[in-house]
Amino acid sequence: MLELGWYSLKLFLKGKLIRDPLHFLQQTLIAITVGLLIFVLLAQAAIPLCIPVTLSSLITGLMMPFLLKDFKMK
């Protein structure tokens, strides 16, 4: 398992893992931005910090499969 992860990391760093790295980066940044926005807005409320962290992480995690559904590897 560790060998597979190490091999994937080496391919990623060489630029041979993802076909369209700009599309991948764009979709990832969209999810990060939405998650950060939700976190900042909820953190302003007078509620415990664990709730904004949990909700923003959950929503960001739910968005990723939809954003990366056209993700292609080499």
N, CA and C atoms as an extended XYZ file, in Angstrom:
222
Properties=species:S:1:pos:R:3:atomname:S:1:resname:S:1:resid:I:1 pbc="F F F"
N         0.822       -1.177        0.000 N   MET     1
C         0.000        0.000        0.000 CA  MET     1
C         0.870        1.246        0.000 C   MET     1
N         1.904        1.220        0.814 N   LEU     2
C         2.799        2.376        0.858 CA  LEU     2
C         3.557        2.546       -0.461 C   LEU     2
N         3.876        1.438       -1.110 N   GLU     3
C         4.573        1.527       -2.400 CA  GLU     3
C         3.696        2.191       -3.453 C   GLU     3
N         2.416        1.881       -3.447 N   LEU     4
C         1.486        2.492       -4.389 CA  LEU     4
C         1.379        3.992       -4.153 C   LEU     4
N         1.273        4.387       -2.898 N   GLY     5
C         1.226        5.806       -2.562 CA  GLY     5
C         2.508        6.523       -2.949 C   GLY     5
N         3.638        5.897       -2.689 N   TRP     6
C         4.927        6.498       -3.025 CA  TRP     6
C         5.077        6.641       -4.536 C   TRP     6
N         4.677        5.618       -5.290 N   TYR     7
C         4.751        5.657       -6.748 CA  TYR     7
C         3.835        6.760       -7.306 C   TYR     7
N         2.634        6.885       -6.773 N   SER     8
C         1.708        7.927       -7.210 CA  SER     8
C         2.255        9.311       -6.903 C   SER     8
N         2.857        9.474       -5.745 N   LEU     9
C         3.449       10.765       -5.384 CA  LEU     9
C         4.586       11.127       -6.332 C   LEU     9
N         5.428       10.158       -6.669 N   LYS    10
C         6.526       10.428       -7.603 CA  LYS    10
C         5.995       10.818       -8.971 C   LYS    10
N         4.976       10.125       -9.458 N   LEU    11
C         4.382       10.474      -10.750 CA  LEU    11
C         3.744       11.861      -10.706 C   LEU    11
N         3.080       12.181       -9.601 N   PHE    12
C         2.443       13.492       -9.464 CA  PHE    12
C         3.482       14.604       -9.491 C   PHE    12
N         4.576       14.417       -8.778 N   LEU    13
C         5.614       15.445       -8.726 CA  LEU    13
C         6.334       15.611      -10.063 C   LEU    13
N         6.386       14.530      -10.859 N   LYS    14
C         6.988       14.613      -12.186 CA  LYS    14
C         6.019       15.190      -13.214 C   LYS    14
N         4.740       15.321      -12.859 N   GLY    15
C         3.738       15.834      -13.780 CA  GLY    15
C         3.186       14.786      -14.728 C   GLY    15
N         3.290       13.513      -14.360 N   LYS    16
C         2.843       12.433      -15.230 CA  LYS    16
C         1.618       11.694      -14.690 C   LYS    16
N         0.953       12.227      -13.689 N   LEU    17
C        -0.170       11.519      -13.088 CA  LEU    17
C        -1.514       12.050      -13.588 C   LEU    17
N        -1.638       13.345      -13.734 N   ILE    18
C        -2.905       13.977      -14.086 CA  ILE    18
C        -2.822       14.498      -15.514 C   ILE    18
N        -3.856       14.218      -16.322 N   ARG    19
C        -3.864       14.684      -17.708 CA  ARG    19
C        -3.962       16.194      -17.809 C   ARG    19
N        -4.893       16.785      -17.082 N   ASP    20
C        -5.112       18.231      -17.144 CA  ASP    20
C        -4.964       18.816      -15.742 C   ASP    20
N        -3.736       19.138      -15.339 N   PRO    21
C        -3.531       19.606      -13.974 CA  PRO    21
C        -4.215       20.945      -13.684 C   PRO    21
N        -4.390       21.790      -14.689 N   LEU    22
C        -5.048       23.074      -14.451 CA  LEU    22
C        -6.528       22.889      -14.126 C   LEU    22
N        -7.171       21.958      -14.794 N   HIS    23
C        -8.581       21.672      -14.491 CA  HIS    23
C        -8.713       21.105      -13.078 C   HIS    23
N        -7.817       20.196      -12.727 N   PHE    24
C        -7.815       19.616      -11.382 CA  PHE    24
C        -7.610       20.709      -10.331 C   PHE    24
N        -6.657       21.601      -10.575 N   LEU    25
C        -6.379       22.684       -9.634 CA  LEU    25
C        -7.572       23.628       -9.530 C   LEU    25
N        -8.201       23.948      -10.653 N   GLN    26
C        -9.351       24.842      -10.656 CA  GLN    26
C       -10.504       24.250       -9.845 C   GLN    26
N       -10.815       23.002      -10.069 N   GLN    27
C       -11.916       22.361       -9.359 CA  GLN    27
C       -11.614       22.249       -7.865 C   GLN    27
N       -10.373       21.949       -7.537 N   THR    28
C        -9.988       21.862       -6.128 CA  THR    28
C       -10.077       23.219       -5.450 C   THR    28
N        -9.649       24.268       -6.143 N   LEU    29
C        -9.730       25.612       -5.571 CA  LEU    29
C       -11.172       26.071       -5.388 C   LEU    29
N       -12.056       25.661       -6.270 N   ILE    30
C       -13.476       25.989       -6.096 CA  ILE    30
C       -13.995       25.377       -4.802 C   ILE    30
N       -13.691       24.115       -4.576 N   ALA    31
C       -14.155       23.442       -3.359 CA  ALA    31
C       -13.531       24.059       -2.112 C   ALA    31
N       -12.256       24.394       -2.173 N   ILE    32
C       -11.581       25.011       -1.025 CA  ILE    32
C       -12.191       26.365       -0.710 C   ILE    32
N       -12.484       27.141       -1.753 N   THR    33
C       -13.059       28.468       -1.555 CA  THR    33
C       -14.448       28.382       -0.927 C   THR    33
N       -15.270       27.484       -1.436 N   VAL    34
C       -16.616       27.323       -0.874 CA  VAL    34
C       -16.530       26.849        0.579 C   VAL    34
N       -15.678       25.882        0.853 N   GLY    35
C       -15.516       25.387        2.215 CA  GLY    35
C       -15.010       26.462        3.164 C   GLY    35
N       -14.059       27.258        2.703 N   LEU    36
C       -13.532       28.340        3.534 CA  LEU    36
C       -14.582       29.407        3.784 C   LEU    36
N       -15.357       29.738        2.774 N   LEU    37
C       -16.421       30.723        2.922 CA  LEU    37
C       -17.462       30.256        3.931 C   LEU    37
N       -17.866       29.003        3.830 N   ILE    38
C       -18.833       28.451        4.789 CA  ILE    38
C       -18.250       28.468        6.193 C   ILE    38
N       -16.988       28.089        6.310 N   PHE    39
C       -16.351       28.077        7.638 CA  PHE    39
C       -16.296       29.475        8.242 C   PHE    39
N       -15.874       30.456        7.462 N   VAL    40
C       -15.747       31.825        7.981 CA  VAL    40
C       -17.112       32.381        8.372 C   VAL    40
N       -18.116       32.142        7.553 N   LEU    41
C       -19.455       32.650        7.879 CA  LEU    41
C       -20.015       31.987        9.131 C   LEU    41
N       -19.840       30.690        9.265 N   LEU    42
C       -20.355       30.003       10.449 CA  LEU    42
C       -19.521       30.291       11.697 C   LEU    42
N       -18.242       30.582       11.524 N   ALA    43
C       -17.380       30.865       12.677 CA  ALA    43
C       -17.736       32.199       13.329 C   ALA    43
N       -18.419       33.058       12.588 N   GLN    44
C       -18.832       34.351       13.144 CA  GLN    44
C       -20.002       34.215       14.117 C   GLN    44
N       -20.732       33.126       14.012 N   ALA    45
C       -21.877       32.895       14.901 CA  ALA    45
C       -21.387       32.490       16.292 C   ALA    45
N       -22.251       32.679       17.248 N   ALA    46
C       -21.915       32.353       18.639 CA  ALA    46
C       -22.209       30.877       18.921 C   ALA    46
N       -21.523       30.008       18.206 N   ILE    47
C       -21.670       28.566       18.394 CA  ILE    47
C       -20.274       27.978       18.598 C   ILE    47
N       -20.191       26.787       19.152 N   PRO    48
C       -18.859       26.173       19.330 CA  PRO    48
C       -18.156       25.987       17.984 C   PRO    48
N       -16.846       26.107       17.991 N   LEU    49
C       -16.050       26.055       16.770 CA  LEU    49
C       -16.123       24.696       16.075 C   LEU    49
N       -16.425       23.648       16.814 N   CYS    50
C       -16.479       22.321       16.196 CA  CYS    50
C       -17.608       22.209       15.172 C   CYS    50
N       -18.656       22.969       15.328 N   ILE    51
C       -19.782       22.906       14.383 CA  ILE    51
C       -19.404       23.501       13.028 C   ILE    51
N       -18.818       24.722       12.951 N   PRO    52
C       -18.399       25.223       11.631 CA  PRO    52
C       -17.347       24.347       10.954 C   PRO    52
N       -16.422       23.810       11.730 N   VAL    53
C       -15.389       22.939       11.160 CA  VAL    53
C       -16.032       21.690       10.567 C   VAL    53
N       -16.930       21.078       11.305 N   THR    54
C       -17.590       19.861       10.847 CA  THR    54
C       -18.450       20.118        9.605 C   THR    54
N       -19.252       21.154        9.630 N   LEU    55
C       -20.136       21.436        8.500 CA  LEU    55
C       -19.370       21.837        7.249 C   LEU    55
N       -18.356       22.677        7.394 N   SER    56
C       -17.602       23.079        6.208 CA  SER    56
C       -16.820       21.896        5.626 C   SER    56
N       -16.287       21.046        6.470 N   SER    57
C       -15.585       19.853        5.985 CA  SER    57
C       -16.531       18.893        5.298 C   SER    57
N       -17.700       18.703        5.859 N   LEU    58
C       -18.690       17.798        5.278 CA  LEU    58
C       -19.151       18.301        3.909 C   LEU    58
N       -19.460       19.577        3.812 N   ILE    59
C       -19.933       20.137        2.543 CA  ILE    59
C       -18.832       20.108        1.493 C   ILE    59
N       -17.605       20.436        1.878 N   THR    60
C       -16.492       20.383        0.932 CA  THR    60
C       -16.253       18.949        0.460 C   THR    60
N       -16.305       18.008        1.372 N   GLY    61
C       -16.125       16.602        1.007 CA  GLY    61
C       -17.232       16.080        0.109 C   GLY    61
N       -18.446       16.569        0.299 N   LEU    62
C       -19.548       16.164       -0.562 CA  LEU    62
C       -19.456       16.787       -1.951 C   LEU    62
N       -18.843       17.952       -2.052 N   MET    63
C       -18.699       18.633       -3.341 CA  MET    63
C       -17.637       17.998       -4.232 C   MET    63
N       -16.589       17.479       -3.642 N   MET    64
C       -15.445       17.001       -4.419 CA  MET    64
C       -15.791       15.926       -5.462 C   MET    64
N       -16.598       14.924       -5.161 N   PRO    65
C       -16.907       13.944       -6.219 CA  PRO    65
C       -17.632       14.567       -7.408 C   PRO    65
N       -18.463       15.556       -7.165 N   PHE    66
C       -19.174       16.205       -8.257 CA  PHE    66
C       -18.250       17.101       -9.067 C   PHE    66
N       -17.327       17.781       -8.399 N   LEU    67
C       -16.399       18.651       -9.103 CA  LEU    67
C       -15.369       17.861       -9.899 C   LEU    67
N       -14.980       16.706       -9.396 N   LEU    68
C       -13.936       15.923      -10.050 CA  LEU    68
C       -14.493       14.706      -10.788 C   LEU    68
N       -15.748       14.744      -11.205 N   LYS    69
C       -16.320       13.585      -11.901 CA  LYS    69
C       -15.696       13.363      -13.270 C   LYS    69
N       -15.131       14.402      -13.886 N   ASP    70
C       -14.500       14.265      -15.193 CA  ASP    70
C       -12.974       14.156      -15.074 C   ASP    70
N       -12.494       13.851      -13.901 N   PHE    71
C       -11.064       13.761      -13.626 CA  PHE    71
C       -10.437       12.616      -14.406 C   PHE    71
N        -9.392       12.904      -15.154 N   LYS    72
C        -8.711       11.893      -15.959 CA  LYS    72
C        -7.260       11.777      -15.523 C   LYS    72
N        -6.798       10.547      -15.421 N   MET    73
C        -5.389       10.299      -15.121 CA  MET    73
C        -4.715        9.760      -16.365 C   MET    73
N        -3.406        9.918      -16.439 N   LYS    74
C        -2.651        9.419      -17.593 CA  LYS    74
C        -2.480        7.922      -17.526 C   LYS    74
